[in-house]
Short mmCIF file of C-alpha atoms and ligand atoms in Angstrom, two decimals:
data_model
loop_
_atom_site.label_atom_id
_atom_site.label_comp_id
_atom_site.label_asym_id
_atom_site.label_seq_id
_atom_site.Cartn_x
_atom_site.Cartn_y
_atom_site.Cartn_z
CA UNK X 12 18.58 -12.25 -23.47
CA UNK X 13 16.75 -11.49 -20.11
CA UNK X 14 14.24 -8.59 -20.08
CA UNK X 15 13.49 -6.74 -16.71
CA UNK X 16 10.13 -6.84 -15.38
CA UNK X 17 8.09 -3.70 -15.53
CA UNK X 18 7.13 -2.62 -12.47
CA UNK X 19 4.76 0.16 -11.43
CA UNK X 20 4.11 1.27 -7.76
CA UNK X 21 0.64 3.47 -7.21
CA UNK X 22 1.17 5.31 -3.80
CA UNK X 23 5.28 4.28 -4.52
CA UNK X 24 7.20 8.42 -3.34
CA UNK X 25 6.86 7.73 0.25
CA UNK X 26 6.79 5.09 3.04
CA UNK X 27 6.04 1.77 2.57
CA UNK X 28 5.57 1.95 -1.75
CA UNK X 29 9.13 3.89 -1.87
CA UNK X 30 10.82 0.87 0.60
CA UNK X 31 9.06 -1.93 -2.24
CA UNK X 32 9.55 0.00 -5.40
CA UNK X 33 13.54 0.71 -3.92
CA UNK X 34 13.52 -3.33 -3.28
CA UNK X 35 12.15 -4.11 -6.75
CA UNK X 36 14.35 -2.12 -8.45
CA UNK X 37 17.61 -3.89 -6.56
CA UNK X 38 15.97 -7.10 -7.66
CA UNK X 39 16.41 -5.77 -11.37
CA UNK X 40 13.02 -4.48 -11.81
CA UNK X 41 12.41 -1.26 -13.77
CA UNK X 42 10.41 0.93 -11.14
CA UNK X 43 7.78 3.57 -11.86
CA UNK X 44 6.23 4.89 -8.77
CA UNK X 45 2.99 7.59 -9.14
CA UNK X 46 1.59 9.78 -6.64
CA UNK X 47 0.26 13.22 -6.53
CA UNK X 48 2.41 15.73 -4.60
CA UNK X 49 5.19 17.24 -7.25
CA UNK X 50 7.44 17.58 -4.06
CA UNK X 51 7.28 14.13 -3.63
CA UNK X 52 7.71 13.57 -7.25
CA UNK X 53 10.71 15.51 -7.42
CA UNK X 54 11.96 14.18 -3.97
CA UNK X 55 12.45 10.76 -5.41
CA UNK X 56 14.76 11.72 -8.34
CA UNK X 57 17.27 12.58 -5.19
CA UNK X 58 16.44 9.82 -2.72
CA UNK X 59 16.03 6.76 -5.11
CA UNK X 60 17.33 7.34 -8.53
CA UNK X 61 17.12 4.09 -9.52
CA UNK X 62 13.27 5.06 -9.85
CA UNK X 63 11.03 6.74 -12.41
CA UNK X 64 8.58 8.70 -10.73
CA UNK X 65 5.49 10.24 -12.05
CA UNK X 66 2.86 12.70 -11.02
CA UNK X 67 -0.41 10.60 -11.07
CA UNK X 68 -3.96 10.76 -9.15
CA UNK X 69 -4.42 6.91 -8.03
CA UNK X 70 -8.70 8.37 -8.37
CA UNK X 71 -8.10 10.04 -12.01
CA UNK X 72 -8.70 7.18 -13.94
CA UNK X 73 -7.62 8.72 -17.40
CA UNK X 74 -4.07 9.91 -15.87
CA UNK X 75 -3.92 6.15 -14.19
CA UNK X 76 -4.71 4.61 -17.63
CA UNK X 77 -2.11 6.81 -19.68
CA UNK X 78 0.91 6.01 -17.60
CA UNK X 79 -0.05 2.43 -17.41
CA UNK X 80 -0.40 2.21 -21.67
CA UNK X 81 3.01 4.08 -21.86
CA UNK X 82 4.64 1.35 -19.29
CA UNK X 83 2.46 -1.48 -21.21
CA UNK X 84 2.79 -4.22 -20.83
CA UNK X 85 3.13 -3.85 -16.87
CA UNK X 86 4.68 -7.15 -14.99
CA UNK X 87 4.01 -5.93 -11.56
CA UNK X 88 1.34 -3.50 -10.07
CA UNK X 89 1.85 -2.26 -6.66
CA UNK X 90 -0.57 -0.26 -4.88
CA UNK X 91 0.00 1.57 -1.71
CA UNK X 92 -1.63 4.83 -1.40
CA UNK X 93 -3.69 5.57 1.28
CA UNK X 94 -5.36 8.64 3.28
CA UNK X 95 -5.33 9.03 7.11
CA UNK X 96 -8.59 9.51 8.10
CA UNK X 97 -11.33 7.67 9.45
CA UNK X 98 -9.90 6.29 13.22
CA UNK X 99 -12.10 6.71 15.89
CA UNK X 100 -14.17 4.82 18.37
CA UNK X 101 -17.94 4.24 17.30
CA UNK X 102 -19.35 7.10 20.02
CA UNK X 103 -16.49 9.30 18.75
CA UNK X 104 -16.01 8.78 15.21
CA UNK X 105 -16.16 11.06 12.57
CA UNK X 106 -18.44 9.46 10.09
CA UNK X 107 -17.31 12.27 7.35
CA UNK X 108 -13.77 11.59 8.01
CA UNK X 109 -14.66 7.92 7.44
CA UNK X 110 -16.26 8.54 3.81
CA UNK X 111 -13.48 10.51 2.90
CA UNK X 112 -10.78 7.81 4.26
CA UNK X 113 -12.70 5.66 1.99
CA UNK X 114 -12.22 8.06 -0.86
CA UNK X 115 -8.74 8.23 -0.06
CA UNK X 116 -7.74 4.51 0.06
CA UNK X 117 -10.72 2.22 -1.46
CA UNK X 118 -11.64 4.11 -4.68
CA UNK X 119 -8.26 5.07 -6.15
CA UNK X 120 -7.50 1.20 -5.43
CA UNK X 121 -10.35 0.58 -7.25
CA UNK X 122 -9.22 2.85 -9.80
CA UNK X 123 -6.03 1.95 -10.54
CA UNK X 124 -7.12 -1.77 -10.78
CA UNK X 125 -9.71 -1.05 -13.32
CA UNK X 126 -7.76 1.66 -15.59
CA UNK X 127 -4.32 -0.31 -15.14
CA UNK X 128 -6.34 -4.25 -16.07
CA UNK X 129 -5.58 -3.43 -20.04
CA UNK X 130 -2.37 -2.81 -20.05
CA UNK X 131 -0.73 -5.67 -17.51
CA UNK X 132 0.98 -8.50 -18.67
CA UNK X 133 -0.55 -11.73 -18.75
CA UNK X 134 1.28 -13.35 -16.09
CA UNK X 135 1.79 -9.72 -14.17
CA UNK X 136 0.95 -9.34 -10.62
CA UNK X 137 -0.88 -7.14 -8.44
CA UNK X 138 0.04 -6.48 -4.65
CA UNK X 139 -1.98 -4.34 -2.76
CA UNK X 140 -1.72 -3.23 1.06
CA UNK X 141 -4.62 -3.27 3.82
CA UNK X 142 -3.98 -3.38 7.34
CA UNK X 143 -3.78 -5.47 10.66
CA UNK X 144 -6.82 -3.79 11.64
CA UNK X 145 -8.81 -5.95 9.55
CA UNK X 146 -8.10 -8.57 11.93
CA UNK X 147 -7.30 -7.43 14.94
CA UNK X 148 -10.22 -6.15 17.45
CA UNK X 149 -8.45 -2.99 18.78
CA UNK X 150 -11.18 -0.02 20.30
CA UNK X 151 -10.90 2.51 17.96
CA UNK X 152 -10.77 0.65 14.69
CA UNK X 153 -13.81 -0.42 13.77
CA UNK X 154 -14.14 1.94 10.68
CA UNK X 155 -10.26 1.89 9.35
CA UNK X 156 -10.93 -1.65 9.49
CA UNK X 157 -13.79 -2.00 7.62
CA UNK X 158 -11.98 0.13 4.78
CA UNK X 159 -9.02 -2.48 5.17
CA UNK X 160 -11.25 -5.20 4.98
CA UNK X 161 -12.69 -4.17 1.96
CA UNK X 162 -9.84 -3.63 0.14
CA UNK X 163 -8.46 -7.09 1.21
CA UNK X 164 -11.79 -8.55 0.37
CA UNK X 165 -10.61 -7.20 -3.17
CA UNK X 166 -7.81 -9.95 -3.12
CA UNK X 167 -9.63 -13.57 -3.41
CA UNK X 168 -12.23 -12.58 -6.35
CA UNK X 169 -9.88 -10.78 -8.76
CA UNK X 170 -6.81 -13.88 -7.57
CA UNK X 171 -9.43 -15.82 -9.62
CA UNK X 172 -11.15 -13.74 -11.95
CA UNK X 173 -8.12 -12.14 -13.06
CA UNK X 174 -6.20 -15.41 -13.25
CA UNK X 175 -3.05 -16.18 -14.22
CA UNK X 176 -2.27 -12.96 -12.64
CA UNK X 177 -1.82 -13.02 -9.59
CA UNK X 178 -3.22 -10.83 -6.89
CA UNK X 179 -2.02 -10.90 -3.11
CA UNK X 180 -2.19 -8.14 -0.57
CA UNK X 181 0.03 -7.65 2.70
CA UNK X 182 -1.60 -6.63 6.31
CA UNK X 183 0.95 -4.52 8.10
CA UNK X 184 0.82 -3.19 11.54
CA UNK X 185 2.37 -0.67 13.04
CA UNK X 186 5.02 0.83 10.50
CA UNK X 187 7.37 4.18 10.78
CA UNK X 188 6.53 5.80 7.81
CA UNK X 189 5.86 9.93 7.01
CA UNK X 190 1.80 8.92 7.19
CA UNK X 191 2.12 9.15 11.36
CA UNK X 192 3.43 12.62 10.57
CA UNK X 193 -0.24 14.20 11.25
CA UNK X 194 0.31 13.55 14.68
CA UNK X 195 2.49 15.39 16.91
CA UNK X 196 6.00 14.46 17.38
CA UNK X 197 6.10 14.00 21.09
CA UNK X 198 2.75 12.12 20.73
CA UNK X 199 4.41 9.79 17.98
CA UNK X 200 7.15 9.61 20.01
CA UNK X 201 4.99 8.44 23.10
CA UNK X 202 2.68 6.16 21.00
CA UNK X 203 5.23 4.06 18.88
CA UNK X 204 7.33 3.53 22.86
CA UNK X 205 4.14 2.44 24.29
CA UNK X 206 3.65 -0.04 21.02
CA UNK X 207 7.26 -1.85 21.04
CA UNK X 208 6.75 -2.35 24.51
CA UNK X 209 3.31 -4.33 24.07
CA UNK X 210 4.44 -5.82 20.30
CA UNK X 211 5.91 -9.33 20.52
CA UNK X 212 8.63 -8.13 18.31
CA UNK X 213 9.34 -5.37 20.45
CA UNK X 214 9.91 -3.04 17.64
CA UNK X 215 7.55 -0.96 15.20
CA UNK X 216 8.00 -2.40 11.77
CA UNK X 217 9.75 -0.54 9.42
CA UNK X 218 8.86 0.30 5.83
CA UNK X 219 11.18 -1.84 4.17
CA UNK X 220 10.55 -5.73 6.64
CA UNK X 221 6.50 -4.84 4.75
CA UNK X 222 8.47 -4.13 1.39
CA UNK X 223 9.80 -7.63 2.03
CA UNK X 224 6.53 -8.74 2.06
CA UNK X 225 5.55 -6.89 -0.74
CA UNK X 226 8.61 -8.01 -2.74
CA UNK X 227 8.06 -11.80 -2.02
CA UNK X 228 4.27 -11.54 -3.32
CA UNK X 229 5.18 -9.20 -6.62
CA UNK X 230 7.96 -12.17 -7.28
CA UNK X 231 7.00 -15.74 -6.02
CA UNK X 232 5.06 -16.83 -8.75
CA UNK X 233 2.87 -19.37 -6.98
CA UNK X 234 1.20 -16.90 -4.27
CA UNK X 235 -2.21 -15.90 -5.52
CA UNK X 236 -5.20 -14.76 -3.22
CA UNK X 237 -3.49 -14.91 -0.07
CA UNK X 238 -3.05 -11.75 2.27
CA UNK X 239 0.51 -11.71 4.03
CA UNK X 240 0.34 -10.30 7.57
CA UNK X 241 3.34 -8.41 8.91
CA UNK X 242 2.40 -7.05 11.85
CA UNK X 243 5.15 -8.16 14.69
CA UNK X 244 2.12 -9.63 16.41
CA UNK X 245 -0.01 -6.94 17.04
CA UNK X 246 -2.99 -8.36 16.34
CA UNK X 247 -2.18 -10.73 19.08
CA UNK X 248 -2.27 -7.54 21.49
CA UNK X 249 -3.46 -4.73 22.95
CA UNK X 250 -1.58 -1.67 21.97
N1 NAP F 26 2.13 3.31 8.31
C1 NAP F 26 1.36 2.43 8.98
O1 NAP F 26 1.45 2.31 10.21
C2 NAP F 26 0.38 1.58 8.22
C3 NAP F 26 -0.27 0.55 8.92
C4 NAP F 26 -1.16 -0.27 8.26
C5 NAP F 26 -1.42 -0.06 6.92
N2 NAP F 26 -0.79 0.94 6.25
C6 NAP F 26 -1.11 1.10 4.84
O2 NAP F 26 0.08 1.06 4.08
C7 NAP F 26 -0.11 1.81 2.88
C8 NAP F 26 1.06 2.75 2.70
O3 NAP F 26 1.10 3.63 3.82
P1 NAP F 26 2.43 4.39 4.25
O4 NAP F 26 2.52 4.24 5.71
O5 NAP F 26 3.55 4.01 3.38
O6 NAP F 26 1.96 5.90 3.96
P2 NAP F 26 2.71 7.16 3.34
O7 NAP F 26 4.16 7.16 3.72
O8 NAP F 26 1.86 8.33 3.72
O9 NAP F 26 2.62 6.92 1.76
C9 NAP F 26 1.41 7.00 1.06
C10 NAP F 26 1.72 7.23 -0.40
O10 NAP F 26 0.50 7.22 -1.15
C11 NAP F 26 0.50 8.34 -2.03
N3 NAP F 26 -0.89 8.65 -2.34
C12 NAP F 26 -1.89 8.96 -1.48
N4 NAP F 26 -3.03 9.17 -2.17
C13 NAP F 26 -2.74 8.98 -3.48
C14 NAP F 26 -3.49 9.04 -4.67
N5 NAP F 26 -4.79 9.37 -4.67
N6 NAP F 26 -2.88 8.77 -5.84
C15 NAP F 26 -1.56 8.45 -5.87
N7 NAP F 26 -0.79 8.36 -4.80
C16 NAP F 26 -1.38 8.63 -3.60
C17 NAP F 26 1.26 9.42 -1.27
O11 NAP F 26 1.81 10.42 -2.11
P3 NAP F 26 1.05 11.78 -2.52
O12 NAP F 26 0.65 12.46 -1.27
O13 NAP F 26 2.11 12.49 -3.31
O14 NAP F 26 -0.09 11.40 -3.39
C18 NAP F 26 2.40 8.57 -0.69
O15 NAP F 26 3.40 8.35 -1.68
C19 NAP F 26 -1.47 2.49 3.03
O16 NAP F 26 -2.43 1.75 2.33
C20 NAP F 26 -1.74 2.44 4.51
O17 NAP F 26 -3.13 2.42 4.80
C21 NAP F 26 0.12 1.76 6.86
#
């Protein structure tokens, strides 16, 4: 008889972990996402319940490593949380802001990596999400993609040392997703207009085309170390 693959998505009520963990489960995965905000928690049981969602701090290690031993043996480990701090150009930026954007995306990956590593499967693999910016050169970057980079730089070393799992990452670009919510609509509005007309795709990406991406590294079992940009080209651009 066929068993389901256990899949758990770190970062997986909102955005771009919600669009995977939602593709996952229609591939016949059982999905457990974790994040922190109980309305988010909750919110999930009504949008997508096909999930099982869980209130977990991606930087509380002990929390991380209890859901994680309850799911044991895990098949697939998504991780997509993330801040949204820490943009800025180098005369401008907030070097605070930075440190905490690091807190907010770097560590918990960290985290969950280490306190989830007992409890995956064997074969199980790990997807985790940078961004474009740690390849493209756009003003304004430099420290968001420094924290990208170093959470992609995550992906080659553990692809080995954690081997025969697997670990990939995907690079997106631009994506509609509730983290641009920060900013004002109109200014959204104006920003994302501005992007599809300077993106060779002529379109933001949405959350589910980087869930694609996502899916295709938790599932193709000969990807390992290799970072998957989805971007529609922006790194090719000027936005
Ligand atoms: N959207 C873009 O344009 C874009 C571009 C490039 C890269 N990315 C990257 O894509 C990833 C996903 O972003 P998104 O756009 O999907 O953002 P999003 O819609 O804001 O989703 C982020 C998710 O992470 C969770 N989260 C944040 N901190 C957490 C923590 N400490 N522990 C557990 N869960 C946590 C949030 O839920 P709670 O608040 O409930 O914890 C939420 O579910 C991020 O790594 C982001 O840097 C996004």
């Amino acid at each position: 008889m066929e068993t389901t693959r256990t899949t758990l998505v770190v970062g997986g009520t909102s955005g771009i972990g919600l669009a995977a963990a939602r593709r996952l489960a229609a591939g016949g995965d059982t999905v457990h996402v974790a994040s922190r905000d109980a309305t988010k928690v909750a919110a999930v049981a009504d949008t997508a319940p096909e999930l099982v969602a869980h209130r977990v701090d991606g930087n509380d290690p002990a929390a991380v490593a209890e859901l994680a031993a309850a799911l044991a043996p895990v098949d697939a480990l998504v991780v997509t949380l993330a801040g949204s701090e820490g943009a800025g150009t180098l005369a401008d930026l907030d070097l605070a802001a930075l440190r905490r954007a690091f807190e907010a995306k770097f560590w918990p990956t960290m985290t969950v990596l280490q306190a989830t590593l007992p409890h995956l499967a064997k074969q199980a693999s790990i997807t985790l999400v940078g961004a474009i910016s740690a390849h493209a050169a756009m003003p304004g970057t430099a420290g968001i993609g420094a924290l990208n980079a170093a959470v992609e730089a995550l992906v080659r070393p553990l692809a080995v040392e954690l081997a025969p799992r697997r670990v990939n990452a995907v690079a997106p670009g631009l994506v509609d997703t509730p983290w641009w919510n920060d900013m004002p609509e109109q200014d959204r509005i104006a920003w994302f207009t501005a992007a599809e007309a300077g993106l060779p795709v002529g379109h933001v990406s949405s959350a589910d085309e980087i869930a694609g991406a996502v899916a295709l590294l938790a599932t193709n079992t000969s990807m390992t170390g290799t970072i998957v940009e989805v971007d529609g080209g922006a790194r090719f651009v000027q936005l």
